[in-house]
C-alpha positions as a printed Julia matrix, in Angstrom:
229×3 Matrix{Float64}:
 -63.84  -46.44  -15.23
 -62.28  -45.72  -18.66
 -59.53  -43.66  -16.98
 -58.67  -46.58  -14.69
 -58.45  -48.91  -17.67
 -56.12  -46.49  -19.45
 -53.86  -46.25  -16.39
 -53.67  -50.03  -16.1
 -52.91  -50.35  -19.79
 -50.18  -47.72  -19.46
 -48.63  -49.53  -16.49
 -48.69  -52.78  -18.45
 -46.92  -51.09  -21.37
 -44.18  -49.85  -19.02
 -43.81  -53.33  -17.49
 -43.56  -54.85  -20.97
 -40.91  -52.3   -21.88
 -38.77  -53.12  -18.84
 -39.17  -56.86  -19.42
 -38.1   -56.62  -23.06
 -35.03  -54.55  -22.13
 -34.07  -57.08  -19.46
 -34.55  -59.99  -21.85
 -32.35  -58.19  -24.37
 -29.75  -57.52  -21.65
 -29.69  -61.19  -20.63
 -29.15  -62.22  -24.23
 -26.22  -59.86  -24.8
 -24.61  -61.02  -21.54
 -24.9   -64.59  -22.83
 -23.39  -63.54  -26.17
 -20.37  -62.0   -24.43
 -19.82  -65.14  -22.36
 -20.35  -67.42  -25.35
 -18.0   -65.57  -27.69
 -15.26  -65.54  -25.03
 -15.64  -69.27  -24.36
 -15.54  -69.9   -28.1
 -12.11  -68.25  -28.1
 -10.6   -69.74  -24.95
 -12.0   -73.24  -25.52
 -11.37  -73.08  -29.28
 -15.0   -73.98  -29.91
 -15.99  -72.74  -33.35
 -19.42  -74.37  -33.11
 -20.15  -72.21  -30.09
 -18.94  -69.17  -32.02
 -21.35  -69.99  -34.84
 -24.15  -70.29  -32.28
 -23.33  -66.83  -30.93
 -23.45  -65.36  -34.42
 -26.85  -66.93  -35.1
 -28.26  -65.84  -31.73
 -27.65  -62.17  -32.51
 -30.87  -62.14  -34.55
 -32.81  -62.46  -31.27
 -31.13  -59.29  -29.97
 -31.98  -57.48  -33.19
 -35.59  -58.62  -32.96
 -35.91  -57.31  -29.41
 -34.39  -53.99  -30.47
 -37.15  -53.55  -33.05
 -39.83  -54.58  -30.53
 -38.57  -52.1   -27.92
 -38.41  -49.29  -30.48
 -41.96  -50.06  -31.65
 -43.28  -50.21  -28.08
 -41.62  -46.88  -27.18
 -43.14  -45.2   -30.22
 -46.56  -46.61  -29.4
 -46.35  -45.41  -25.78
 -45.28  -41.93  -26.88
 -48.09  -41.71  -29.42
 -50.92  -43.13  -27.31
 -50.0   -42.39  -23.68
 -48.23  -39.04  -23.96
 -46.07  -39.76  -20.89
 -44.69  -36.95  -18.73
 -41.93  -36.44  -16.14
 -40.35  -39.7   -14.89
 -42.33  -41.87  -17.33
 -41.06  -39.81  -20.25
 -37.5   -40.15  -18.95
 -37.98  -43.93  -18.78
 -39.02  -44.02  -22.45
 -36.11  -41.78  -23.46
 -33.72  -43.98  -21.47
 -35.11  -47.15  -23.07
 -34.58  -45.74  -26.57
 -30.93  -44.99  -25.71
 -30.23  -48.22  -23.83
 -31.63  -50.44  -26.57
 -29.11  -48.99  -29.04
 -26.2   -49.72  -26.69
 -27.41  -53.27  -26.08
 -27.72  -53.9   -29.81
 -24.17  -52.64  -30.32
 -22.92  -54.92  -27.53
 -24.52  -57.84  -29.36
 -22.75  -56.82  -32.57
 -19.4   -56.61  -30.74
 -19.91  -60.09  -29.28
 -20.54  -61.35  -32.82
 -17.32  -59.67  -33.97
 -15.45  -61.5   -31.19
 -17.04  -64.81  -32.23
 -15.98  -64.24  -35.84
 -12.39  -63.52  -34.75
 -12.49  -66.64  -32.57
 -13.37  -68.8   -35.56
 -10.32  -67.47  -37.43
  -8.0   -67.91  -34.45
  -9.26  -71.42  -33.75
  -7.83  -72.53  -37.08
  -4.24  -71.65  -36.15
  -1.86  -72.4   -33.29
  -2.62  -70.23  -30.24
  -0.25  -67.3   -29.86
  -0.15  -67.57  -26.05
  -2.44  -68.53  -23.16
  -5.42  -66.16  -23.17
  -4.95  -65.29  -19.5
  -6.0   -61.64  -19.46
  -8.53  -61.72  -22.3
 -11.05  -63.86  -20.36
 -10.52  -61.54  -17.39
 -11.24  -58.52  -19.59
 -14.36  -60.26  -20.89
 -15.48  -61.0   -17.33
 -15.03  -57.35  -16.35
 -16.96  -56.19  -19.41
 -19.78  -58.62  -18.68
 -19.88  -57.51  -15.03
 -20.13  -53.89  -16.14
 -23.06  -54.71  -18.43
 -24.83  -56.69  -15.71
 -24.29  -54.0   -13.08
 -25.54  -51.3   -15.46
 -28.69  -53.31  -16.19
 -29.21  -54.02  -12.48
 -29.02  -50.28  -11.8
 -31.73  -49.77  -14.42
 -34.01  -52.38  -12.88
 -33.65  -51.01   -9.34
 -33.38  -47.3   -10.25
 -30.1   -47.41   -8.32
 -27.93  -44.37   -9.04
 -25.2   -45.56   -6.65
 -24.8   -48.78   -8.63
 -24.77  -46.83  -11.9
 -21.97  -44.67  -10.52
 -20.03  -47.85   -9.65
 -20.14  -48.72  -13.35
 -18.74  -45.29  -14.25
 -15.87  -45.72  -11.78
 -15.23  -49.34  -12.8
 -14.48  -48.4   -16.4
 -10.95  -47.3   -15.42
 -10.04  -50.85  -14.38
 -11.3   -52.24  -17.67
  -9.35  -49.63  -19.64
  -6.15  -50.38  -17.69
  -6.42  -54.11  -18.41
  -7.07  -53.42  -22.09
  -3.91  -51.31  -22.26
  -1.91  -54.1   -20.56
  -3.14  -56.66  -23.09
  -2.46  -54.28  -25.97
   1.14  -53.73  -24.87
   1.73  -57.46  -24.37
   0.43  -58.24  -27.85
   2.52  -55.45  -29.32
   5.6   -57.07  -27.76
   4.7   -60.39  -29.41
   4.41  -58.65  -32.77
   7.81  -56.98  -32.39
   9.37  -60.25  -31.28
   8.42  -62.18  -34.41
   6.62  -61.01  -37.56
   4.89  -64.41  -37.73
   2.9   -63.37  -34.67
   1.43  -60.27  -36.28
  -1.74  -61.79  -37.73
  -2.74  -63.62  -34.53
  -1.74  -60.74  -32.26
  -3.72  -58.28  -34.37
  -6.83  -60.48  -34.14
  -6.45  -60.62  -30.35
  -6.01  -56.84  -30.25
  -9.33  -56.45  -32.07
 -11.0   -58.8   -29.59
  -9.61  -56.82  -26.65
 -10.79  -53.59  -28.26
 -14.27  -55.05  -28.77
 -14.41  -55.95  -25.07
 -13.23  -52.46  -24.11
 -15.99  -50.99  -26.29
 -18.55  -53.22  -24.56
 -17.44  -51.57  -21.33
 -18.01  -48.16  -22.91
 -21.54  -49.14  -23.86
 -22.16  -50.32  -20.29
 -21.06  -46.86  -19.17
 -23.56  -45.3   -21.57
 -26.32  -47.38  -20.0
 -25.25  -46.31  -16.5
 -25.21  -42.65  -17.51
 -28.76  -42.96  -18.83
 -29.87  -44.56  -15.56
 -28.62  -41.48  -13.7
 -30.62  -39.34  -16.13
 -33.72  -41.5   -15.71
 -33.66  -41.3   -11.91
 -32.33  -37.78  -11.32
 -33.25  -36.03  -14.55
 -29.6   -34.97  -14.91
 -27.59  -35.59  -18.08
 -24.04  -36.62  -17.15
 -22.93  -37.99  -20.5
 -20.09  -35.48  -20.79
 -17.29  -35.82  -18.19
 -17.28  -32.14  -17.23
 -20.91  -32.42  -16.13
 -20.24  -35.31  -13.74
 -20.36  -34.77  -10.0
 -18.99  -38.02   -8.59
 -17.16  -38.16   -5.24
 -13.39  -38.04   -5.66
 -11.36  -40.73   -3.91
């Protein structure tokens, strides 16, 4: 009987771990969406709300870290369970960084909302949408242990990078056209870079999902074995 109780307690710990990671993921997705809307809709109040909400992401990071340490100390997990814990410890760091990047975007939005818009933010919301989709898909792959979906995230990063480069070049042209555009264009460049970095963190999550399911570390490009198109 005691062994059964221990197994049930262990399973509950693993369920709690997954639930906390998913709650954290949902919050960072909301932060990305909120910070982008704060920019495009020139809503500084929303930006302030995003900045304040980041404390919830930080709290969940601490809770996940504590739970992982407790599981390692008390349950001594092996094989796939150990890989789940290792993956959680990596993923939680990426999610926390995504939250920080969303806050950075919100802070830039507040500054930009106080001046005349440089140009319609046509591609920036699209870049934000792609970044958010990458994060969601990476988290979905974690929930379903779906390597194929994780690999879609790895492939999808090229599209996000290409759009970032397009935005960067467009903003550079604005800066060269008129020196008065430099401050606003630079702020938008930072926002685009933050969104591109969010995509990189989504890739990190996807790579850890592949490790969790297959036990294979693909974090370095030369170790990848993805089908070539």
